[in-house]
GROMACS .gro file of C-alpha atoms in nm:
model
  474
    1MET     CA    1  -0.384   1.022  -4.312
    2ALA     CA    2  -0.256   0.966  -4.666
    3GLU     CA    3  -0.615   0.978  -4.787
    4ASN     CA    4  -0.668   1.307  -4.605
    5ARG     CA    5  -0.361   1.461  -4.765
    6ARG     CA    6  -0.470   1.349  -5.111
    7ASN     CA    7  -0.814   1.495  -5.051
    8ARG     CA    8  -0.683   1.832  -4.937
    9ASN     CA    9  -0.447   1.858  -5.233
   10ALA     CA   10  -0.723   1.776  -5.482
   11PRO     CA   11  -0.890   2.047  -5.691
   12LEU     CA   12  -1.157   2.241  -5.505
   13GLY     CA   13  -1.441   2.073  -5.688
   14GLU     CA   14  -1.325   1.727  -5.571
   15ARG     CA   15  -1.284   1.786  -5.196
   16GLY     CA   16  -1.638   1.748  -5.078
   17ASP     CA   17  -1.675   1.371  -5.048
   18ARG     CA   18  -1.464   1.301  -4.733
   19ARG     CA   19  -1.603   1.579  -4.520
   20SER     CA   20  -1.967   1.530  -4.616
   21GLY     CA   21  -1.960   1.165  -4.522
   22GLY     CA   22  -2.047   1.023  -4.862
   23GLU     CA   23  -1.973   1.038  -5.231
   24HIS     CA   24  -2.070   1.403  -5.267
   25GLY     CA   25  -1.886   1.608  -5.526
   26GLY     CA   26  -2.001   1.865  -5.774
   27GLU     CA   27  -2.300   2.058  -5.640
   28ASP     CA   28  -2.248   1.964  -5.274
   29GLY     CA   29  -1.875   2.030  -5.271
   30GLY     CA   30  -1.920   2.355  -5.459
   31LEU     CA   31  -2.188   2.476  -5.220
   32ARG     CA   32  -1.971   2.397  -4.919
   33HIS     CA   33  -1.686   2.585  -5.078
   34ALA     CA   34  -1.913   2.880  -5.152
   35LEU     CA   35  -2.045   2.890  -4.795
   36ALA     CA   36  -1.692   2.884  -4.654
   37VAL     CA   37  -1.583   3.162  -4.891
   38ALA     CA   38  -1.884   3.369  -4.785
   39MET     CA   39  -1.832   3.314  -4.409
   40VAL     CA   40  -1.456   3.344  -4.370
   41PRO     CA   41  -1.461   3.725  -4.416
   42GLU     CA   42  -1.725   3.737  -4.139
   43ILE     CA   43  -1.515   3.526  -3.898
   44ASP     CA   44  -1.505   3.794  -3.627
   45GLU     CA   45  -1.885   3.831  -3.629
   46LEU     CA   46  -1.922   3.453  -3.618
   47THR     CA   47  -1.677   3.436  -3.327
   48ARG     CA   48  -1.870   3.705  -3.141
   49ARG     CA   49  -2.192   3.508  -3.172
   50VAL     CA   50  -2.028   3.182  -3.064
   51VAL     CA   51  -1.864   3.341  -2.758
   52ALA     CA   52  -2.194   3.505  -2.660
   53ASP     CA   53  -2.378   3.173  -2.699
   54ILE     CA   54  -2.122   2.982  -2.491
   55HIS     CA   55  -2.137   3.245  -2.214
   56ALA     CA   56  -2.517   3.227  -2.218
   57HIS     CA   57  -2.520   2.849  -2.173
   58SER     CA   58  -2.217   2.782  -1.950
   59ASP     CA   59  -2.163   2.930  -1.605
   60ALA     CA   60  -1.806   2.799  -1.611
   61TYR     CA   61  -1.715   3.009  -1.915
   62ALA     CA   62  -1.933   3.304  -1.818
   63SER     CA   63  -1.744   3.342  -1.488
   64GLY     CA   64  -1.427   3.432  -1.677
   65THR     CA   65  -1.220   3.203  -1.453
   66PRO     CA   66  -1.003   3.025  -1.545
   67VAL     CA   67  -1.095   3.093  -1.909
   68SER     CA   68  -1.097   3.467  -1.973
   69ARG     CA   69  -1.312   3.621  -2.245
   70ASP     CA   70  -1.001   3.701  -2.450
   71ASP     CA   71  -0.882   3.341  -2.417
   72LEU     CA   72  -1.221   3.207  -2.526
   73TRP     CA   73  -1.240   3.453  -2.816
   74GLU     CA   74  -0.894   3.360  -2.942
   75ILE     CA   75  -0.948   2.985  -2.925
   76CYS     CA   76  -1.300   3.004  -3.074
   77ARG     CA   77  -1.186   3.217  -3.366
   78ASP     CA   78  -0.900   2.981  -3.441
   79ASN     CA   79  -1.125   2.674  -3.423
   80LEU     CA   80  -1.399   2.829  -3.636
   81LEU     CA   81  -1.155   2.948  -3.901
   82ARG     CA   82  -0.987   2.606  -3.927
   83ALA     CA   83  -1.324   2.429  -3.935
   84LEU     CA   84  -1.458   2.654  -4.211
   85GLU     CA   85  -1.144   2.615  -4.419
   86ASP     CA   86  -1.149   2.238  -4.376
   87PHE     CA   87  -1.525   2.218  -4.440
   88GLY     CA   88  -1.507   2.425  -4.757
   89GLY     CA   89  -1.190   2.275  -4.900
   90LEU     CA   90  -0.994   2.598  -4.856
   91PRO     CA   91  -0.619   2.588  -4.797
   92PRO     CA   92  -0.531   2.626  -4.428
   93SER     CA   93  -0.438   2.981  -4.334
   94ALA     CA   94  -0.180   2.858  -4.081
   95GLY     CA   95  -0.053   2.511  -3.993
   96ASP     CA   96  -0.266   2.199  -4.013
   97PHE     CA   97  -0.643   2.203  -3.975
   98GLU     CA   98  -0.648   2.018  -3.639
   99HIS     CA   99  -0.394   2.238  -3.463
  100ALA     CA  100  -0.659   2.458  -3.301
  101ALA     CA  101  -0.849   2.156  -3.165
  102ARG     CA  102  -0.531   2.008  -3.017
  103GLU     CA  103  -0.437   2.343  -2.865
  104THR     CA  104  -0.785   2.376  -2.712
  105GLY     CA  105  -0.759   2.034  -2.550
  106ARG     CA  106  -0.413   2.107  -2.412
  107ARG     CA  107  -0.501   2.450  -2.277
  108ARG     CA  108  -0.831   2.350  -2.116
  109ALA     CA  109  -0.675   2.044  -1.951
  110GLU     CA  110  -0.404   2.263  -1.800
  111GLN     CA  111  -0.675   2.503  -1.681
  112ASN     CA  112  -0.863   2.208  -1.526
  113VAL     CA  113  -1.182   2.286  -1.717
  114PRO     CA  114  -1.397   1.967  -1.720
  115LEU     CA  115  -1.388   1.787  -2.052
  116ASP     CA  116  -1.769   1.774  -2.068
  117THR     CA  117  -1.777   2.154  -2.041
  118VAL     CA  118  -1.534   2.190  -2.331
  119LEU     CA  119  -1.728   1.941  -2.545
  120GLN     CA  120  -2.047   2.133  -2.475
  121ALA     CA  121  -1.876   2.453  -2.595
  122TYR     CA  122  -1.780   2.273  -2.918
  123ARG     CA  123  -2.142   2.170  -2.968
  124ARG     CA  124  -2.259   2.526  -2.905
  125GLY     CA  125  -2.003   2.654  -3.157
  126GLY     CA  126  -2.117   2.399  -3.416
  127ARG     CA  127  -2.479   2.497  -3.361
  128VAL     CA  128  -2.407   2.866  -3.417
  129MET     CA  129  -2.193   2.792  -3.721
  130TRP     CA  130  -2.479   2.596  -3.878
  131GLN     CA  131  -2.726   2.875  -3.788
  132VAL     CA  132  -2.513   3.126  -3.977
  133MET     CA  133  -2.486   2.891  -4.275
  134ALA     CA  134  -2.862   2.849  -4.271
  135GLU     CA  135  -2.899   3.226  -4.265
  136HIS     CA  136  -2.680   3.250  -4.576
  137LEU     CA  137  -2.894   2.986  -4.745
  138ARG     CA  138  -3.219   3.163  -4.651
  139ALA     CA  139  -3.076   3.496  -4.769
  140SER     CA  140  -2.992   3.333  -5.102
  141ARG     CA  141  -3.355   3.231  -5.143
  142THR     CA  142  -3.477   3.586  -5.092
  143GLY     CA  143  -3.223   3.725  -5.336
  144ARG     CA  144  -3.085   3.960  -5.069
  145SER     CA  145  -2.713   4.007  -5.030
  146ASP     CA  146  -2.519   4.012  -4.705
  147THR     CA  147  -2.454   4.382  -4.767
  148GLN     CA  148  -2.827   4.454  -4.782
  149ASP     CA  149  -2.897   4.252  -4.468
  150ARG     CA  150  -2.629   4.429  -4.270
  151ALA     CA  151  -2.746   4.768  -4.397
  152ASP     CA  152  -3.103   4.722  -4.272
  153GLY     CA  153  -3.012   4.525  -3.959
  154THR     CA  154  -3.146   4.188  -4.081
  155TYR     CA  155  -2.818   4.005  -4.132
  156GLY     CA  156  -2.904   3.642  -4.169
  157ALA     CA  157  -3.268   3.690  -4.068
  158GLY     CA  158  -3.405   3.486  -4.355
  159ARG     CA  159  -3.642   3.741  -4.503
  160THR     CA  160  -3.867   3.609  -4.778
  161GLY     CA  161  -3.993   3.931  -4.937
  162GLY     CA  162  -3.833   4.190  -5.159
  163GLY     CA  163  -3.864   4.019  -5.493
  164GLY     CA  164  -3.650   3.720  -5.403
  165ARG     CA  165  -3.730   3.360  -5.482
  166GLY     CA  166  -3.914   3.157  -5.222
  167ASP     CA  167  -3.923   2.820  -5.399
  168GLY     CA  168  -3.632   2.661  -5.213
  169ALA     CA  169  -3.408   2.683  -5.517
  170GLY     CA  170  -3.195   2.984  -5.429
  171ARG     CA  171  -2.832   3.023  -5.531
  172ILE     CA  172  -2.506   3.122  -5.364
  173GLY     CA  173  -2.238   3.262  -5.592
  174ASP     CA  174  -1.880   3.126  -5.588
  175ARG     CA  175  -1.631   3.301  -5.816
  176GLY     CA  176  -1.898   3.378  -6.072
  177ARG     CA  177  -2.063   3.038  -6.046
  178ALA     CA  178  -2.404   2.984  -5.881
  179TYR     CA  179  -2.506   2.678  -5.679
  180ARG     CA  180  -2.857   2.554  -5.617
  181ALA     CA  181  -2.944   2.525  -5.246
  182ASP     CA  182  -3.226   2.271  -5.264
  183PRO     CA  183  -3.356   2.112  -4.938
  184ASP     CA  184  -3.179   1.778  -4.992
  185THR     CA  185  -2.847   1.952  -5.044
  186GLU     CA  186  -2.903   2.162  -4.733
  187LEU     CA  187  -2.957   1.844  -4.529
  188ASP     CA  188  -2.631   1.707  -4.665
  189ILE     CA  189  -2.458   2.031  -4.573
  190ALA     CA  190  -2.599   2.014  -4.217
  191GLY     CA  191  -2.470   1.659  -4.180
  192ALA     CA  192  -2.128   1.764  -4.306
  193VAL     CA  193  -2.116   2.050  -4.053
  194TRP     CA  194  -2.179   1.816  -3.760
  195GLU     CA  195  -1.937   1.557  -3.896
  196THR     CA  196  -1.670   1.828  -3.901
  197ILE     CA  197  -1.756   1.940  -3.547
  198ASP     CA  198  -1.756   1.580  -3.420
  199ARG     CA  199  -1.418   1.511  -3.578
  200TYR     CA  200  -1.263   1.820  -3.427
  201SER     CA  201  -1.423   1.737  -3.090
  202LEU     CA  202  -1.255   1.396  -3.095
  203VAL     CA  203  -0.918   1.554  -3.174
  204MET     CA  204  -0.965   1.803  -2.891
  205ALA     CA  205  -1.071   1.531  -2.643
  206GLU     CA  206  -0.771   1.315  -2.732
  207SER     CA  207  -0.536   1.609  -2.678
  208TYR     CA  208  -0.713   1.687  -2.349
  209ARG     CA  209  -0.666   1.332  -2.219
  210LEU     CA  210  -0.303   1.314  -2.329
  211THR     CA  211  -0.233   1.643  -2.153
  212GLN     CA  212  -0.404   1.513  -1.841
  213LEU     CA  213  -0.182   1.205  -1.847
  214GLU     CA  214   0.129   1.420  -1.888
  215MET     CA  215   0.018   1.648  -1.605
  216GLN     CA  216  -0.059   1.349  -1.383
  217GLY     CA  217   0.287   1.211  -1.454
  218ARG     CA  218   0.447   1.540  -1.357
  219GLN     CA  219   0.231   1.562  -1.045
  220ASP     CA  220   0.317   1.205  -0.945
  221THR     CA  221   0.688   1.275  -0.991
  222ARG     CA  222   0.663   1.589  -0.779
  223ARG     CA  223   0.457   1.411  -0.513
  224VAL     CA  224   0.707   1.127  -0.487
  225ALA     CA  225   1.003   1.366  -0.470
  226LEU     CA  226   0.846   1.569  -0.189
  227PHE     CA  227   0.746   1.254   0.003
  228GLU     CA  228   1.104   1.131  -0.022
  229ALA     CA  229   1.218   1.471   0.103
  230LEU     CA  230   0.997   1.428   0.411
  231LEU     CA  231   1.135   1.080   0.479
  232ASP     CA  232   1.491   1.206   0.437
  233GLY     CA  233   1.430   1.460   0.713
  234ARG     CA  234   1.413   1.769   0.494
  235GLY     CA  235   1.063   1.854   0.619
  236ASP     CA  236   1.222   2.078   0.884
  237ASP     CA  237   1.233   2.336   0.607
  238PRO     CA  238   0.885   2.494   0.624
  239ALA     CA  239   0.882   2.543   0.247
  240VAL     CA  240   0.941   2.171   0.190
  241ALA     CA  241   0.674   2.070   0.442
  242SER     CA  242   0.424   2.312   0.290
  243ALA     CA  243   0.495   2.197  -0.065
  244ALA     CA  244   0.469   1.831   0.039
  245ALA     CA  245   0.135   1.895   0.211
  246ALA     CA  246   0.001   2.062  -0.104
  247ALA     CA  247   0.130   1.783  -0.331
  248LEU     CA  248  -0.009   1.507  -0.109
  249GLY     CA  249  -0.334   1.692  -0.047
  250VAL     CA  250  -0.313   1.679   0.333
  251PRO     CA  251  -0.263   1.939   0.610
  252VAL     CA  252   0.079   2.025   0.746
  253HIS     CA  253  -0.059   1.961   1.097
  254ASP     CA  254  -0.268   1.650   1.160
  255ARG     CA  255  -0.239   1.297   1.304
  256TYR     CA  256   0.001   1.075   1.110
  257VAL     CA  257   0.205   0.758   1.140
  258ILE     CA  258   0.476   0.615   0.917
  259VAL     CA  259   0.452   0.247   0.825
  260VAL     CA  260   0.738   0.042   0.684
  261ALA     CA  261   0.629  -0.291   0.534
  262THR     CA  262   0.842  -0.563   0.382
  263GLN     CA  263   0.754  -0.668   0.030
  264ASP     CA  264   0.653  -1.020   0.125
  265PRO     CA  265   0.565  -1.239  -0.177
  266ALA     CA  266   0.229  -1.335  -0.022
  267ALA     CA  267   0.132  -0.978   0.067
  268PRO     CA  268  -0.023  -0.714  -0.159
  269PRO     CA  269   0.245  -0.491  -0.316
  270ASN     CA  270   0.086  -0.180  -0.169
  271PRO     CA  271  -0.148  -0.155   0.135
  272ALA     CA  272  -0.313   0.166   0.006
  273PRO     CA  273  -0.621   0.001  -0.155
  274VAL     CA  274  -0.703  -0.191   0.163
  275LEU     CA  275  -0.680   0.123   0.376
  276ASP     CA  276  -0.866   0.332   0.121
  277ASP     CA  277  -1.158   0.088   0.126
  278HIS     CA  278  -1.195   0.173   0.496
  279GLY     CA  279  -1.168   0.548   0.448
  280ILE     CA  280  -0.807   0.578   0.567
  281TRP     CA  281  -0.585   0.802   0.354
  282SER     CA  282  -0.230   0.688   0.286
  283PHE     CA  283   0.053   0.738   0.040
  284TRP     CA  284   0.315   0.469  -0.028
  285ARG     CA  285   0.638   0.432  -0.216
  286PRO     CA  286   0.885   0.145  -0.260
  287ARG     CA  287   1.201   0.224  -0.070
  288SER     CA  288   1.508   0.001  -0.030
  289GLY     CA  289   1.323  -0.324  -0.087
  290ARG     CA  290   1.029  -0.224   0.136
  291TYR     CA  291   0.722  -0.005   0.116
  292ALA     CA  292   0.720   0.313   0.321
  293GLY     CA  293   0.388   0.484   0.373
  294ILE     CA  294   0.246   0.783   0.554
  295VAL     CA  295  -0.102   0.728   0.698
  296ARG     CA  296  -0.341   0.999   0.810
  297LEU     CA  297  -0.547   0.890   1.110
  298ALA     CA  298  -0.872   1.007   1.260
  299ALA     CA  299  -0.935   0.969   1.632
  300GLY     CA  300  -0.947   0.604   1.734
  301GLU     CA  301  -0.814   0.469   1.404
  302SER     CA  302  -0.477   0.347   1.533
  303GLY     CA  303  -0.623   0.011   1.634
  304VAL     CA  304  -0.812  -0.013   1.306
  305LEU     CA  305  -0.490   0.049   1.112
  306LEU     CA  306  -0.301  -0.223   1.298
  307ASP     CA  307  -0.589  -0.467   1.249
  308LEU     CA  308  -0.610  -0.398   0.876
  309LEU     CA  309  -0.235  -0.431   0.826
  310ARG     CA  310  -0.227  -0.751   1.028
  311HIS     CA  311  -0.534  -0.929   0.891
  312ARG     CA  312  -0.604  -0.777   0.550
  313THR     CA  313  -0.258  -0.722   0.401
  314THR     CA  314  -0.059  -1.003   0.569
  315ALA     CA  315   0.244  -0.775   0.539
  316THR     CA  316   0.519  -0.771   0.797
  317ALA     CA  317   0.524  -0.410   0.910
  318GLY     CA  318   0.655  -0.167   1.168
  319VAL     CA  319   0.445   0.133   1.272
  320SER     CA  320   0.582   0.454   1.419
  321PRO     CA  321   0.422   0.643   1.708
  322GLU     CA  322   0.173   0.908   1.605
  323PHE     CA  323   0.308   1.253   1.518
  324ASP     CA  324   0.130   1.577   1.439
  325ARG     CA  325   0.357   1.759   1.191
  326LEU     CA  326   0.474   1.644   0.850
  327SER     CA  327   0.820   1.774   0.937
  328GLN     CA  328   0.851   1.482   1.185
  329SER     CA  329   0.818   1.219   0.910
  330GLY     CA  330   1.191   1.146   0.890
  331ARG     CA  331   1.220   1.067   1.262
  332ALA     CA  332   0.900   0.860   1.245
  333LEU     CA  333   1.046   0.658   0.957
  334ARG     CA  334   1.347   0.561   1.169
  335LEU     CA  335   1.121   0.450   1.455
  336ALA     CA  336   0.901   0.244   1.221
  337GLU     CA  337   1.211   0.074   1.080
  338GLN     CA  338   1.328  -0.008   1.432
  339ALA     CA  339   0.990  -0.160   1.514
  340LEU     CA  340   1.006  -0.368   1.195
  341ARG     CA  341   1.347  -0.507   1.288
  342THR     CA  342   1.197  -0.670   1.597
  343LEU     CA  343   0.986  -0.903   1.380
  344PRO     CA  344   1.085  -1.223   1.202
  345ALA     CA  345   1.092  -1.175   0.826
  346GLY     CA  346   0.779  -1.299   0.651
  347SER     CA  347   0.592  -1.347   0.977
  348GLY     CA  348   0.297  -1.133   0.870
  349GLU     CA  349   0.308  -0.962   1.210
  350VAL     CA  350   0.268  -0.590   1.270
  351ALA     CA  351   0.471  -0.414   1.540
  352ALA     CA  352   0.367  -0.078   1.679
  353PHE     CA  353   0.678   0.098   1.809
  354ASP     CA  354   0.527   0.181   2.148
  355ASP     CA  355   0.423  -0.183   2.197
  356ARG     CA  356   0.774  -0.313   2.131
  357LEU     CA  357   0.997  -0.078   2.330
  358PRO     CA  358   1.201  -0.350   2.509
  359GLU     CA  359   1.253  -0.535   2.180
  360VAL     CA  360   1.354  -0.211   2.007
  361LEU     CA  361   1.617  -0.147   2.273
  362LEU     CA  362   1.746  -0.502   2.257
  363VAL     CA  363   1.754  -0.541   1.879
  364GLY     CA  364   1.970  -0.232   1.855
  365ARG     CA  365   2.230  -0.387   2.087
  366PRO     CA  366   2.250  -0.758   2.004
  367GLU     CA  367   2.550  -0.817   2.228
  368ILE     CA  368   2.355  -0.685   2.527
  369ALA     CA  369   2.051  -0.894   2.429
  370GLU     CA  370   2.268  -1.205   2.420
  371ARG     CA  371   2.421  -1.124   2.757
  372ILE     CA  372   2.078  -1.072   2.921
  373VAL     CA  373   1.966  -1.414   2.796
  374THR     CA  374   2.283  -1.579   2.925
  375ALA     CA  375   2.272  -1.405   3.263
  376TYR     CA  376   1.906  -1.465   3.339
  377LEU     CA  377   1.814  -1.784   3.150
  378GLY     CA  378   2.142  -1.950   3.057
  379SER     CA  379   2.106  -2.239   3.301
  380VAL     CA  380   1.742  -2.296   3.197
  381LEU     CA  381   1.846  -2.317   2.831
  382ASP     CA  382   2.109  -2.574   2.927
  383SER     CA  383   1.845  -2.801   3.086
  384ALA     CA  384   1.740  -2.966   2.764
  385ALA     CA  385   1.479  -3.199   2.919
  386GLU     CA  386   1.295  -2.921   3.104
  387ARG     CA  387   1.373  -2.624   2.885
  388ASP     CA  388   1.056  -2.591   2.676
  389THR     CA  389   0.819  -2.652   2.966
  390LEU     CA  390   0.998  -2.410   3.196
  391LEU     CA  391   1.017  -2.131   2.936
  392ASP     CA  392   0.646  -2.167   2.849
  393THR     CA  393   0.549  -2.159   3.215
  394LEU     CA  394   0.769  -1.857   3.291
  395ARG     CA  395   0.626  -1.664   2.996
  396VAL     CA  396   0.262  -1.731   3.090
  397TRP     CA  397   0.329  -1.665   3.459
  398LEU     CA  398   0.488  -1.324   3.386
  399ASP     CA  399   0.214  -1.232   3.136
  400ASN     CA  400  -0.047  -1.295   3.406
  401GLY     CA  401   0.114  -1.072   3.665
  402CYS     CA  402   0.290  -1.364   3.835
  403ALA     CA  403  -0.046  -1.510   3.941
  404ALA     CA  404  -0.006  -1.887   3.956
  405ALA     CA  405  -0.381  -1.960   3.944
  406ARG     CA  406  -0.442  -1.766   3.624
  407ALA     CA  407  -0.130  -1.911   3.465
  408ALA     CA  408  -0.246  -2.263   3.559
  409GLU     CA  409  -0.577  -2.208   3.379
  410GLN     CA  410  -0.397  -2.122   3.056
  411LEU     CA  411  -0.145  -2.403   3.091
  412TYR     CA  412  -0.413  -2.663   3.183
  413CYS     CA  413  -0.233  -2.771   3.497
  414HIS     CA  414  -0.262  -2.732   3.874
  415ARG     CA  415  -0.160  -2.412   4.049
  416ASN     CA  416   0.102  -2.600   4.248
  417THR     CA  417   0.254  -2.729   3.925
  418VAL     CA  418   0.311  -2.372   3.815
  419LEU     CA  419   0.468  -2.282   4.148
  420ASN     CA  420   0.694  -2.586   4.133
  421ARG     CA  421   0.817  -2.493   3.785
  422ILE     CA  422   0.883  -2.132   3.884
  423GLY     CA  423   1.072  -2.265   4.186
  424ARG     CA  424   1.278  -2.484   3.958
  425ILE     CA  425   1.367  -2.178   3.741
  426ALA     CA  426   1.467  -1.988   4.054
  427GLU     CA  427   1.683  -2.281   4.158
  428LEU     CA  428   1.855  -2.309   3.819
  429THR     CA  429   1.920  -1.935   3.783
  430GLY     CA  430   2.002  -1.867   4.147
  431ARG     CA  431   1.747  -1.584   4.162
  432SER     CA  432   1.443  -1.538   4.384
  433ALA     CA  433   1.101  -1.553   4.219
  434GLU     CA  434   0.988  -1.283   4.463
  435SER     CA  435   1.254  -1.038   4.342
  436GLY     CA  436   1.135  -0.758   4.118
  437GLU     CA  437   1.482  -0.739   3.963
  438ALA     CA  438   1.471  -1.111   3.881
  439ARG     CA  439   1.126  -1.086   3.727
  440LEU     CA  440   1.236  -0.788   3.514
  441GLY     CA  441   1.548  -0.976   3.404
  442TRP     CA  442   1.349  -1.286   3.313
  443ALA     CA  443   1.098  -1.077   3.115
  444LEU     CA  444   1.376  -0.903   2.922
  445ALA     CA  445   1.554  -1.230   2.861
  446LEU     CA  446   1.239  -1.386   2.715
  447ARG     CA  447   1.202  -1.089   2.480
  448ALA     CA  448   1.569  -1.097   2.389
  449LEU     CA  449   1.570  -1.470   2.326
  450PRO     CA  450   1.449  -1.452   1.961
  451LEU     CA  451   1.682  -1.156   1.900
  452SER     CA  452   2.001  -1.289   2.053
  453GLY     CA  453   2.080  -1.589   1.836
  454THR     CA  454   2.087  -1.818   2.142
  455GLU     CA  455   1.752  -1.988   2.094
  456ASP     CA  456   1.868  -2.220   1.816
  457GLU     CA  457   1.928  -2.497   2.063
  458PRO     CA  458   1.751  -2.835   2.023
  459GLY     CA  459   1.384  -2.819   2.111
  460SER     CA  460   1.349  -2.442   2.087
  461ALA     CA  461   1.174  -2.419   1.752
  462GLU     CA  462   0.828  -2.488   1.895
  463THR     CA  463   0.850  -2.253   2.190
  464ALA     CA  464   1.046  -1.950   2.076
  465PRO     CA  465   0.832  -1.686   1.902
  466GLY     CA  466   1.087  -1.609   1.636
  467GLY     CA  467   1.139  -1.961   1.501
  468PRO     CA  468   1.458  -2.170   1.530
  469ARG     CA  469   1.697  -1.887   1.441
  470GLY     CA  470   1.514  -1.576   1.548
  471PRO     CA  471   1.422  -1.288   1.318
  472VAL     CA  472   1.604  -1.213   1.001
  473PRO     CA  473   1.656  -0.837   0.962
  474ALA     CA  474   1.359  -0.714   0.758
   0.00000   0.00000   0.00000
């Protein structure tokens, strides 16, 4: 940058070397200066030609949306003027030379014009600018002035008649001084033009990308804020729900679930990539030491979601029932949290709310859960020698519809053994195995056992699903 400043403050005859890409002073620098001096007064005509060329080669710009013709004209004129001044070693007419390029990048990024489209427009502008320079050089060979060309309609047409010189050694005047435009010098000038265009293109592209990053940051902040608003229950306001749908890029009405996952050390920090790999859209945010996510489901994807969470993320998670309006996200969050509380911390299990209704009821009232265990299984828990065997048998028997034969197959014992153990439980608890009320009570007690804090008796660690002390609140 210091070198650039020194170059721009140098006398006009010494500015040519940096912009031409080599040690070019004298003739080359003077010719560049002369070309810039000749073209700056024609900046509006040059802008007209560039705008027309861009429209002819770009449907995006020709449509006038989002870049209007006036917008394109203004930005092209500013870029061309700065480029000519920089190229010819002229003092900047306003601000620094690269301001127009930065402004172009910022504006087009905000208008969501593809960067490739903007870079193509820069190349088209550079091409037209060189064409006009070449026309000046050809006119200098013929000895015709710009005034003559404009008068007879041949501005920049490169005529070779009329008494001018056609030996490739024409001259362009600059403040009373003439410069030879030989072919080698013209090649150097062409290279300097494209070096200038490339440099300004890089400045524009950098500004474009920085603006995109800033816009993405603002969009992410807005998206997160609106998602939090949904989870806080503010989606009942139609304006909030609509804004959240737009920010998240999903419909207001569709099939959704809320998932709350603990941030287990062994689990990925965010399930989104796993779901995305299987075509399932989701959006997640850390929330109170957990990850809360909204998942959009297609028909039949509920089972796929549970399987992915269980086997691909290893996260411990609670899943709400499905809901069809974003405004219901807050209620769904509470249900997902309740499902999560039925699981032991770090278990890597996934609980769908509808699959854990008894546990949800019991975990919300621990004193009732403890009382159900005491009332229906207290005497079995006190029988230390038989406890584990009896609890395993009761669980398998109930899971198989109280069919002793099927339970015996799973327990690898005789049917009569199962019946004898169930009879022993009935004897210890004073309840009939044929009673529907007793069976319901036993089933609830088994579910409440890991939630009640009463399963930490000797020998229970291997049989109780929640471990020796039951679940720790997630």
